[in-house]
Short mmCIF file of C-alpha atoms in Angstrom, two decimals:
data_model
loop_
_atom_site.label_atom_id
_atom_site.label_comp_id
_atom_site.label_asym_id
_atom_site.label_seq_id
_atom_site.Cartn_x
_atom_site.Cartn_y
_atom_site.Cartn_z
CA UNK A 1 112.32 35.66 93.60
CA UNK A 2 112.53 38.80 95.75
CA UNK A 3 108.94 39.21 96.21
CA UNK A 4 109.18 35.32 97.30
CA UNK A 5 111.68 36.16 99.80
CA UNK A 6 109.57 38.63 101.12
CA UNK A 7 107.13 37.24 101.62
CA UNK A 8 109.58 34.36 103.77
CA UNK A 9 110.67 37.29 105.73
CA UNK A 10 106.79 38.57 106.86
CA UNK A 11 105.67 35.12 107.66
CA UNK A 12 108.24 33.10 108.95
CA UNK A 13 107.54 29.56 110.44
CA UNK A 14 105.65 29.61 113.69
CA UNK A 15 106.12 27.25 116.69
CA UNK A 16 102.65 24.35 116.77
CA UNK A 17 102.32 25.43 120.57
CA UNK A 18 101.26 29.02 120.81
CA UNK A 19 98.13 29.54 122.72
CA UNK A 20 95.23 30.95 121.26
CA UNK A 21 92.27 33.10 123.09
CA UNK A 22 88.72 32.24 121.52
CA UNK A 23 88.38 36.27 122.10
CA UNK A 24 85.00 38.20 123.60
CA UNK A 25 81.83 37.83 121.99
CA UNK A 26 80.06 40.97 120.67
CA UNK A 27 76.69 42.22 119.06
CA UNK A 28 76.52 39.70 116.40
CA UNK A 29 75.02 36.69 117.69
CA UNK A 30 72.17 38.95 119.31
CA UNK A 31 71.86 40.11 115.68
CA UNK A 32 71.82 36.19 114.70
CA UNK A 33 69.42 35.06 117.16
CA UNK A 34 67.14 37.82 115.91
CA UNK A 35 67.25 36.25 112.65
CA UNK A 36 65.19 33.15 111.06
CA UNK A 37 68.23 30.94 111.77
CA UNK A 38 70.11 30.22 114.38
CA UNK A 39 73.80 30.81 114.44
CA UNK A 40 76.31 28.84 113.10
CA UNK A 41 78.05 26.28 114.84
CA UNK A 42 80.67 25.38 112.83
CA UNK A 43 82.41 27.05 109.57
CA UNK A 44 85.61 29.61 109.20
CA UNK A 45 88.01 29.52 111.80
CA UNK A 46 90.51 32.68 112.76
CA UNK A 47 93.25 30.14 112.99
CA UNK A 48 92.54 29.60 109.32
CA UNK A 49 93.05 33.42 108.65
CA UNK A 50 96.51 33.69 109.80
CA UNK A 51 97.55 30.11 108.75
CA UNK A 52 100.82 31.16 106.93
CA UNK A 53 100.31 29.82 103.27
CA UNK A 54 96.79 31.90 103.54
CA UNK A 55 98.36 34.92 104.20
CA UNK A 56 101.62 34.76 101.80
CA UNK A 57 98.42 34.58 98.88
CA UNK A 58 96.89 37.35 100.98
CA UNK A 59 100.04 39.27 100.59
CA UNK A 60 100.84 38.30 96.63
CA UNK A 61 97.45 39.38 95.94
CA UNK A 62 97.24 42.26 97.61
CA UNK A 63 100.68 43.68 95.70
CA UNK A 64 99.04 42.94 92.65
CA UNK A 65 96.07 44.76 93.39
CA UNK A 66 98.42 47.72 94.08
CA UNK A 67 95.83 50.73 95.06
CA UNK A 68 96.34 54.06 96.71
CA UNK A 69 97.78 54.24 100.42
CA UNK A 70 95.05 54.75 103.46
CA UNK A 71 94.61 57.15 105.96
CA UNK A 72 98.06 55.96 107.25
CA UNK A 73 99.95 56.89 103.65
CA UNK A 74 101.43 53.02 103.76
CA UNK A 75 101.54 51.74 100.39
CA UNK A 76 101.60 48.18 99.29
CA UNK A 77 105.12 48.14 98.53
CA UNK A 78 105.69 48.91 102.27
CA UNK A 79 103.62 46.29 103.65
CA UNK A 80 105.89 43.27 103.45
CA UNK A 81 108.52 45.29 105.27
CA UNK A 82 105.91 46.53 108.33
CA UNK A 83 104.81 42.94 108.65
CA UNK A 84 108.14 41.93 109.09
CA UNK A 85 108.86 43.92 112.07
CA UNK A 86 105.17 43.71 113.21
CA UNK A 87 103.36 40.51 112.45
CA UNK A 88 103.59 38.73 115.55
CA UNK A 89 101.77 41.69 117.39
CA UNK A 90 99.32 41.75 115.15
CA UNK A 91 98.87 38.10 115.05
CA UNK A 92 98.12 37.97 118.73
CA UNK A 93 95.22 40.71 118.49
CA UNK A 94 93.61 38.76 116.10
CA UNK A 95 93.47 35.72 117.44
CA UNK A 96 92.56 37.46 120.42
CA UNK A 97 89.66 39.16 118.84
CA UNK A 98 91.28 42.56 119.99
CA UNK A 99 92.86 44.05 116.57
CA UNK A 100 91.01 47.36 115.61
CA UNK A 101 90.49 48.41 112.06
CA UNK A 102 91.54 51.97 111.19
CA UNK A 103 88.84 54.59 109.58
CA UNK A 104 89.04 54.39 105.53
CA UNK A 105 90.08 57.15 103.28
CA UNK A 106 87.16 58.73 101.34
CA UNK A 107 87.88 59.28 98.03
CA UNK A 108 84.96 59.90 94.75
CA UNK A 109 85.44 58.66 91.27
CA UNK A 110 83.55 59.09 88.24
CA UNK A 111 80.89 56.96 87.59
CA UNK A 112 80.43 55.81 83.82
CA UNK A 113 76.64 56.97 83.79
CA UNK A 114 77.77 59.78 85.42
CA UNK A 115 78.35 61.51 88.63
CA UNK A 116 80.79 60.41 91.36
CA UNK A 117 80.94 56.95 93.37
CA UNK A 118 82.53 57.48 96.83
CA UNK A 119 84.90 54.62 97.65
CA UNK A 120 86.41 54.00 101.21
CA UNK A 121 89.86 53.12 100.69
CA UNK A 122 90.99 50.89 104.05
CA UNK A 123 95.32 50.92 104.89
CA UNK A 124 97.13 48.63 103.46
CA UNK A 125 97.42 46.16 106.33
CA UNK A 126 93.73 46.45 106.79
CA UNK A 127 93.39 45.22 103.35
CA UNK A 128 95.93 42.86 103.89
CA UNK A 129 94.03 41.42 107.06
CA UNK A 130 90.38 41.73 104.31
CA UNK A 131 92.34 39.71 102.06
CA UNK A 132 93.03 36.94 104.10
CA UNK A 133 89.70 36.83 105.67
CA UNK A 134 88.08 37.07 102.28
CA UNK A 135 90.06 34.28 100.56
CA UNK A 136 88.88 31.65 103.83
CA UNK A 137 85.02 32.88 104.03
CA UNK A 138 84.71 32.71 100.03
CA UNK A 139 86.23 29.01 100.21
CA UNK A 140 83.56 28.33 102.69
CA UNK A 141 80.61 30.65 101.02
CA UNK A 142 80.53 30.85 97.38
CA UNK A 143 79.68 27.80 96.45
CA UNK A 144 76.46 28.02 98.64
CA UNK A 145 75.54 31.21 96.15
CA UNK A 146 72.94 31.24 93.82
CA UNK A 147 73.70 29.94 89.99
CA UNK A 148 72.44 32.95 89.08
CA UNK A 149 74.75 35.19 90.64
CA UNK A 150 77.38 36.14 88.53
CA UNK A 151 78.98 39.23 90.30
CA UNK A 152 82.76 39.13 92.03
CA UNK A 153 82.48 34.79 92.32
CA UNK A 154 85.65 32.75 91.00
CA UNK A 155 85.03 31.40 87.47
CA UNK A 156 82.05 33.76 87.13
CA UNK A 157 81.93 37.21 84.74
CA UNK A 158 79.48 39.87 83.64
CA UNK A 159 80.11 37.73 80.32
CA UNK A 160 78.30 35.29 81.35
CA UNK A 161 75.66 37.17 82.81
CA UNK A 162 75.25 38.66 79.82
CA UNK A 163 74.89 35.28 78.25
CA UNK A 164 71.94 34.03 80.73
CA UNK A 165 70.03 36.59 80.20
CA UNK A 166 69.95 36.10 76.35
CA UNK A 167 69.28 32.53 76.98
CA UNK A 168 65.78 33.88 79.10
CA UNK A 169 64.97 36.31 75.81
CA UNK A 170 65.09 32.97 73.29
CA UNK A 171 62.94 30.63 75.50
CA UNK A 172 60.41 33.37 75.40
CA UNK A 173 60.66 35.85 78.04
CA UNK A 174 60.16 39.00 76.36
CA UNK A 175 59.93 41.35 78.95
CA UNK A 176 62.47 42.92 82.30
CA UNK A 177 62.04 43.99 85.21
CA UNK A 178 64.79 45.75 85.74
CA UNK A 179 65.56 46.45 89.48
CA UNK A 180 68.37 49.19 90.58
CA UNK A 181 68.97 49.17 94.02
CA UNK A 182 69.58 52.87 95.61
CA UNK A 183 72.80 53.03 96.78
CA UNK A 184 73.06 49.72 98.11
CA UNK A 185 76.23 49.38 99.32
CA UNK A 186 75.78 52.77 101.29
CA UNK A 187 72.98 51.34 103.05
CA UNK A 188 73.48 48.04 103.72
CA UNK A 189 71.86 47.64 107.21
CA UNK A 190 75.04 46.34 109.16
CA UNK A 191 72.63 44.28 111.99
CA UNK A 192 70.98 42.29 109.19
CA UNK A 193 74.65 41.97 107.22
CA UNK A 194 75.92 40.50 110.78
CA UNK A 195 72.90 38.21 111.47
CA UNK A 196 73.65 36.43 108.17
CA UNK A 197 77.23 36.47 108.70
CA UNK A 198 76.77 34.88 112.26
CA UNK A 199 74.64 31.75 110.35
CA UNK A 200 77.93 30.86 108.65
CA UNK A 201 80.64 31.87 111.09
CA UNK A 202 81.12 30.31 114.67
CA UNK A 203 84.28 31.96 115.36
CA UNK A 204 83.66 35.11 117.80
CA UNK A 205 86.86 36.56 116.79
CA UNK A 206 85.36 36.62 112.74
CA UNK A 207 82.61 38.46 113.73
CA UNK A 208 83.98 40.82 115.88
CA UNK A 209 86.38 41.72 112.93
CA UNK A 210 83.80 41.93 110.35
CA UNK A 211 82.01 44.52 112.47
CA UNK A 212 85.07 46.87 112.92
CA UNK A 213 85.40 46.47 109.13
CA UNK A 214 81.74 47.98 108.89
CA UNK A 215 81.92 50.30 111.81
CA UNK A 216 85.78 51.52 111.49
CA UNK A 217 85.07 55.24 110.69
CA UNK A 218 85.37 57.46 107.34
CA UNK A 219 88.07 60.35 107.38
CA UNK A 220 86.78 62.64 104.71
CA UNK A 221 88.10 66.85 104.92
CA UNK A 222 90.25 66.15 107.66
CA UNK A 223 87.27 64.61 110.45
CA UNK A 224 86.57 60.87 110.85
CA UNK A 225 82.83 60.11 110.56
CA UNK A 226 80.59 57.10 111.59
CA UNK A 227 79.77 54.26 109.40
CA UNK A 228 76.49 52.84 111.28
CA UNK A 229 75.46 51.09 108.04
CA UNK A 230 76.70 50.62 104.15
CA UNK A 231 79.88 48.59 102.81
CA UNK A 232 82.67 50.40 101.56
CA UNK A 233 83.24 50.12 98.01
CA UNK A 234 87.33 49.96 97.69
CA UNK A 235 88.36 46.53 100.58
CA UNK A 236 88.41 43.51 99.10
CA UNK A 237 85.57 41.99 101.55
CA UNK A 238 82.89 43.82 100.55
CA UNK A 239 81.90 42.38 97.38
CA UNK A 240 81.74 39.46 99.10
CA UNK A 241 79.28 40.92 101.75
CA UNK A 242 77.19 41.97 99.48
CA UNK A 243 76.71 38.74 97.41
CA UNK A 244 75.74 37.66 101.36
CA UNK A 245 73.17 39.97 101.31
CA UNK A 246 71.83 39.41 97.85
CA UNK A 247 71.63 35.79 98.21
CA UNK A 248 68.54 36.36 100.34
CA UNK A 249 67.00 37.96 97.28
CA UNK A 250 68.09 35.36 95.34
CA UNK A 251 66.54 32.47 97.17
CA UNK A 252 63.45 34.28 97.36
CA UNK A 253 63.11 34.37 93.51
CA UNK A 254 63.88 30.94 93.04
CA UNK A 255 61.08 30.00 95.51
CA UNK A 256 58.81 32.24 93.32
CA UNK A 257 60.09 30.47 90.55
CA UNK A 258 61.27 33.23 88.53
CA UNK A 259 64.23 33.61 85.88
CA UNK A 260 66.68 36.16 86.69
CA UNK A 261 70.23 37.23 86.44
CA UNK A 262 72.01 39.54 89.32
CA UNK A 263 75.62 40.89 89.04
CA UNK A 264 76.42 42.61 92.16
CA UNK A 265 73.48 44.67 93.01
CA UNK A 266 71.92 44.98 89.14
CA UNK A 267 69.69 42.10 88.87
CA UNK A 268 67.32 41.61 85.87
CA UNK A 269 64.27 39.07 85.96
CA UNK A 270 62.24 37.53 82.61
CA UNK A 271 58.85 37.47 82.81
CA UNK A 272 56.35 36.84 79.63
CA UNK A 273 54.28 40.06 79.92
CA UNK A 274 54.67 43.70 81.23
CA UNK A 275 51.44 42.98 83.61
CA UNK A 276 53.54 40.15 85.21
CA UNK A 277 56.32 42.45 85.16
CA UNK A 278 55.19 45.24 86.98
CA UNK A 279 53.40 42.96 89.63
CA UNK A 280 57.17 41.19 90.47
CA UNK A 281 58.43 44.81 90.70
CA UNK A 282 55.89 46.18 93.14
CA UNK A 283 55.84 42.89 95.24
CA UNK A 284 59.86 42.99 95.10
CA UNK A 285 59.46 46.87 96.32
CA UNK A 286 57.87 45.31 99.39
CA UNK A 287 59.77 42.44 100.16
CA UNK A 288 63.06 44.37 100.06
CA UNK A 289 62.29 46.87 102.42
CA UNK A 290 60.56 44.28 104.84
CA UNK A 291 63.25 41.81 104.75
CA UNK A 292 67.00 43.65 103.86
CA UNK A 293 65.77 47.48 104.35
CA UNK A 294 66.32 48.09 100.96
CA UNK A 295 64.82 50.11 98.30
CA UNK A 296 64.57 50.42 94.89
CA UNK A 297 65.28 53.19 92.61
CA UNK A 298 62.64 54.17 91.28
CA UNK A 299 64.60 56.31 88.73
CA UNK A 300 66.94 53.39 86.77
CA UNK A 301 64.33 50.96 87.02
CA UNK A 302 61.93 49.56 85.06
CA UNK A 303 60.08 46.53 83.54
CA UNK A 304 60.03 46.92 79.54
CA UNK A 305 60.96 45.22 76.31
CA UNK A 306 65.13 44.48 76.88
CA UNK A 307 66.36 45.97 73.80
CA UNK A 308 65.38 49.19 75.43
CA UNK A 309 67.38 48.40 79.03
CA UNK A 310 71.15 47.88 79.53
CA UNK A 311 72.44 45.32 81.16
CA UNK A 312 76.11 45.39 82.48
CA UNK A 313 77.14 47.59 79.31
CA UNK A 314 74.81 45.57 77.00
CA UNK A 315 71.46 45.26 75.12
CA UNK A 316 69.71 42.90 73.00
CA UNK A 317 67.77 42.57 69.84
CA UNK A 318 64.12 42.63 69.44
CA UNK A 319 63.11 38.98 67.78
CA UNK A 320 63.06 35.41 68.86
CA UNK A 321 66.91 35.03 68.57
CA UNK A 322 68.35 38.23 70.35
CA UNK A 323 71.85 39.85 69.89
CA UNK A 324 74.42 40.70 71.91
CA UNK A 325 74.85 44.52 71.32
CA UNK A 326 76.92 47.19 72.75
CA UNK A 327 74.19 49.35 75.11
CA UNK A 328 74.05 53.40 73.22
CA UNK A 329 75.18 54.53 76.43
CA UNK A 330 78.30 52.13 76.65
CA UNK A 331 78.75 53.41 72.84
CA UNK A 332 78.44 57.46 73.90
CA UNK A 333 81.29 56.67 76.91
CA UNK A 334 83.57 54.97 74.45
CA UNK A 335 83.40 57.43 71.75
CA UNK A 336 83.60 60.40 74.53
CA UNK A 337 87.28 58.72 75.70
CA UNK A 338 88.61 57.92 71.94
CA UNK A 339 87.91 61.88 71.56
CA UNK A 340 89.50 62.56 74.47
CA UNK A 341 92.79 60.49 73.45
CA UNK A 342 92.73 61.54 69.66
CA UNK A 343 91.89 65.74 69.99
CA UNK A 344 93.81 67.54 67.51
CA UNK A 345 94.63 69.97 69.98
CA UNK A 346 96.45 66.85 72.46
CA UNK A 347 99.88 68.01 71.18
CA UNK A 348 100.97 64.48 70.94
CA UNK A 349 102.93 62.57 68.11
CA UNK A 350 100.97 60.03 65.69
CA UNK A 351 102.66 57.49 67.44
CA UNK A 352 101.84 57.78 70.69
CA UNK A 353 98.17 59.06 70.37
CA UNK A 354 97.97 55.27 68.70
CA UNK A 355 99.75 53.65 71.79
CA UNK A 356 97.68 55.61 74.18
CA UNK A 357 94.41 54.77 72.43
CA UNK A 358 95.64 50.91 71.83
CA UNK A 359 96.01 50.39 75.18
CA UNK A 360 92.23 51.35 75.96
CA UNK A 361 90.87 49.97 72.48
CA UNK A 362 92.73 46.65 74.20
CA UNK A 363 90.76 46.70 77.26
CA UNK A 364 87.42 47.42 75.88
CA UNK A 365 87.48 45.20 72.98
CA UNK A 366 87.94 42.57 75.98
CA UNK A 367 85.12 43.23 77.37
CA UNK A 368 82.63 44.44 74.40
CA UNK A 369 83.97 42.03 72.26
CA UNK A 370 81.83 39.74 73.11
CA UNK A 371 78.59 41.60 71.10
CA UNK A 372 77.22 40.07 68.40
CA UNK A 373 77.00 43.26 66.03
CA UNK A 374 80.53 42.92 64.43
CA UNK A 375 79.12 45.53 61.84
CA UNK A 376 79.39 47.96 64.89
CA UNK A 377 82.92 47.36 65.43
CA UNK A 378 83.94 48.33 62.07
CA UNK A 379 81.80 51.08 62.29
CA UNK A 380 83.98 52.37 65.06
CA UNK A 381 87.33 51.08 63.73
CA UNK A 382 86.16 53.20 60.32
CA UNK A 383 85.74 56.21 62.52
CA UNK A 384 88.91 55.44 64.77
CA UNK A 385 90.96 55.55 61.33
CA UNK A 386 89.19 59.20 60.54
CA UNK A 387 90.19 60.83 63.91
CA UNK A 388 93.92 59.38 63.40
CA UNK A 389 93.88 61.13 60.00
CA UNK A 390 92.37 63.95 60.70
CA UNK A 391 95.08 64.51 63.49
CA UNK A 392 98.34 64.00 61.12
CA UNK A 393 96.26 66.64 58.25
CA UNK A 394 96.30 68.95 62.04
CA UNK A 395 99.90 68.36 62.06
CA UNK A 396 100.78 68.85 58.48
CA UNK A 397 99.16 73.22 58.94
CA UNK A 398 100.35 74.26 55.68
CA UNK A 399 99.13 73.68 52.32
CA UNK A 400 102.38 73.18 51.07
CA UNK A 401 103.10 70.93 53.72
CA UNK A 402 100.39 69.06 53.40
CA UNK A 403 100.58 68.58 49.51
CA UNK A 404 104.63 67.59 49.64
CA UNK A 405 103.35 64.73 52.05
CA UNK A 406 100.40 63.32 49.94
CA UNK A 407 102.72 63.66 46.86
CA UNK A 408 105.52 61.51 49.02
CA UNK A 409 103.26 58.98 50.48
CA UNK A 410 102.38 57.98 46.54
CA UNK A 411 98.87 60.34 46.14
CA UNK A 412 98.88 61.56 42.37
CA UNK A 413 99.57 65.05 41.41
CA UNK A 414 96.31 66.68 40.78
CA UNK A 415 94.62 64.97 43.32
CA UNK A 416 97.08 65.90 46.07
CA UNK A 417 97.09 69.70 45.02
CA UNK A 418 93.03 69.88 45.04
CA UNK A 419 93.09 68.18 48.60
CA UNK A 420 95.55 70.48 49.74
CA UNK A 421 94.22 73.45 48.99
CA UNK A 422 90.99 72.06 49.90
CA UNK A 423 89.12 75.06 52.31
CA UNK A 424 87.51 71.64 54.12
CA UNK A 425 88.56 71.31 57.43
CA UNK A 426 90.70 68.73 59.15
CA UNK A 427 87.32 66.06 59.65
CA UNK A 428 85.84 66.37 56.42
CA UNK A 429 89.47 65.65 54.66
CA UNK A 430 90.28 62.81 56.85
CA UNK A 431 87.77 60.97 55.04
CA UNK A 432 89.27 61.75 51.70
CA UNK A 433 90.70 59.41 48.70
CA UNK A 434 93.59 61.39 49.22
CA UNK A 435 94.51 60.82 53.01
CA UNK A 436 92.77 57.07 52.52
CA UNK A 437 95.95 56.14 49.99
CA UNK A 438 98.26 58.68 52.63
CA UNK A 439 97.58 57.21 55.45
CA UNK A 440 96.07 53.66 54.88
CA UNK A 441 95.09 51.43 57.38
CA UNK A 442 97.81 49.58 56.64
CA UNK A 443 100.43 52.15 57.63
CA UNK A 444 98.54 52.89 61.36
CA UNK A 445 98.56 49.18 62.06
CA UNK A 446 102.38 49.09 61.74
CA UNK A 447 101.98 51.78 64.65
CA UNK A 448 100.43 49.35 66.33
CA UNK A 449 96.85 50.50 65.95
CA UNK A 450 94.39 48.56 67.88
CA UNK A 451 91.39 46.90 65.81
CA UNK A 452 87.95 46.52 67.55
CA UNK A 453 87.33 43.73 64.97
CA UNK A 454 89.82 41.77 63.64
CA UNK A 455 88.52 41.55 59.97
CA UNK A 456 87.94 45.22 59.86
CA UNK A 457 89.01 46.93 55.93
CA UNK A 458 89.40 50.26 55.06
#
């Protein structure tokens, strides 16, 4: 109720008459004219941007989202009360084709094959404003996309991705070619981004946005740099951009004919020998940097057998009816963070190492549960159980300690003493009769200890 009222208060009713400037044209429809088609002359409208209901889902969704404050420190739980007191000036600069995006705030996060990924964190009115003009262009775009894209679309998932691909393996297509794009969404060439924008939007005002988006500025170590080409990863339009760019690949490898799957910019395409392979990667090679000024990293890509490649966190099976299976490397990042959440050293009680690692098991098993290799999962529950152990034998130091609580958790006499004056250390025990009947699995699911497979036994 009070975030409903808020949202009441930032967008009250407006009156039908107020005027509206079709706003200056800029760069963009030179960029469009350049292109194969001409510009569009109908699609999105401004006025559908700042149509009230559109922006009180803007606003909703852009509170769930939550996220760190821009370069301006607002945070989301500010913006209702700044559009209160400033919407209607804001309002008018956008449908005036005036309103200037602010510079986004650099920030770099870890990347799960390792090293950092810079992200461009816009305000939180300019992702407010990305919001609104996302949720009116996607309307109008996505269902123009390719079937097979699969990445950042409504009713889409790497899931099913994941799924299409295995499809290509069982009708025969036993080899990928495996493209990686280098740093795509750092160099994303903002002239041809435009050009394509300007074949679907009419609306000067759009495009004028859109480019101050792009071109607003990064303030990393205190100085505000140019952006003359790339998408920021971290507003809510660029995904969408970038499925914009992509589709260009995509329609040219359906008029090639070939199979493929893309999620965002990791797109995989079935051919029936490595020879064919490696020709669609070297013509590919080409066509990119002819037609988007992309290229290709030579480094993460490859055409081989797919039970060698990852795809979206996942790998298949050799044989004519492949898997689903959890990629190694997915597999070496999971184990790395369950270590990280169970060390012996962490200083935390049984209890809550379990509710910190449940809440991650959670979120994973989402995703990797979908694998096909349920022997895997009880592999790691099995070795989830051992780390929990091996962290309460930690906790129990003494030998006396530690024999008083096998004896009291129902462990018989001589097999208690010889575990707990066992010289063994704390992993080797854990996966002991004598901790098993201790600590069964039992006991750490009253804890509320995640399983990674339902049916897993001790």
């Amino acid at each position: 109720m009070r975030q409903k009222t808020q949202l009441d208060l930032a967008f009250p009713p407006v009156a039908t008459g107020e005027a509206r400037s079709s706003g200056a044209a800029g760069t963009e429809a030179r960029a469009a004219s350049a292109a194969s088609e001409s510009q569009a002359v109908c699609g999105p409208s401004m006025d559908a941007i700042v149509e009230r209901n559109n922006l009180r889902k803007a606003l909703a969704q852009v509170r769930r989202n939550k996220g760190a404050p821009g370069i301006d420190g607002m945070t989301v739980d500010d913006l209702a009360a700044h559009l209160k007191d400033h919407w209607p000036a804001i309002k008018v600069q956008l449908l005036d084709g005036t309103y200037k995006p602010l510079p986004v705030r650099r920030v770099e996060i870890p990347k799960a094959s390792g090293g950092m990924r810079p992200l461009g964190i816009p305000t939180a009115l300019d992702r407010f404003i990305q919001q609104a003009t996302l949720q009116v262009l996607q309307a109008a775009w996505d269902p123009t996309f390719s079937e097979h894209s699969h990445g950042f679309r409504p009713g889409r998932s790497a899931q099913g991705a994941v799924r299409s691909a295995q499809e290509y393996l069982a009708a025969g297509d036993r080899y990928v070619v495996d493209i990686d794009l280098e740093k795509f969404f750092d160099r994303v060439n903002h002239d041809i981004l435009m050009g394509l924008v300007a074949r679907r939007v009419h609306d000067r005002r759009i495009l004028r946005l859109i480019r101050g988006f792009l071109t607003a500025g990064v303030l990393a170590d205190g100085l505000v740099g140019s952006t003359d080409e790339g998408t920021p990863q971290g507003g809510p339009l660029s995904p969408l951009l970038s499925n914009l760019m992509l589709d260009v690949l995509d329609r040219e490898l359906e008029r090639r004919g070939h199979r493929f799957v893309r999620y965002a910019d990791d797109c995989n395409i079935y051919v029936r020998s490595r020879r064919a392979g490696q020709r669609v990667m070297a013509s590919l090679e080409q066509f990119l940097a002819r037609h988007l000024k992309l290229r290709i990293n030579a480094a993460k890509s490859a055409v081989d057998l797919p039970n060698r490649r990852k795809f979206l966190g996942f790998s298949f099976t050799a044989g004519k009816e492949p898997r689903r299976r959890i990629a190694p490397q997915a597999l070496t990042r999971f184990k790395s963070r369950v270590r990280e959440l169970t060390r012996r050293t962490r200083g935390a009680s049984l209890a809550q190492s379990i509710e910190d690692l449940s809440r991650y098991l959670v979120g994973w098993r989402g995703y990797f549960g979908f694998c096909e290799t349920p022997s895997v999962l009880r592999g790691l529950d099995r070795w989830i159980r051992r780390r929990l152990r091996a962290i309460v034998w930690k906790q129990w130091k003494r030998g006396r300690t530690r024999f008083a609580e096998l004896r009291r958790r129902g462990v018989g006499k001589d097999l208690a003493a010889r575990t707990a004056g066992s010289s063994h250390g704390p992993w080797r025990l854990s996966n002991s009769p004598a901790l098993a009947i201790a600590i069964p699995t039992a006991f750490l699911n009253t804890l509320g200890l995640a399983a990674l497979d339902v049916f897993a036994a001790d």
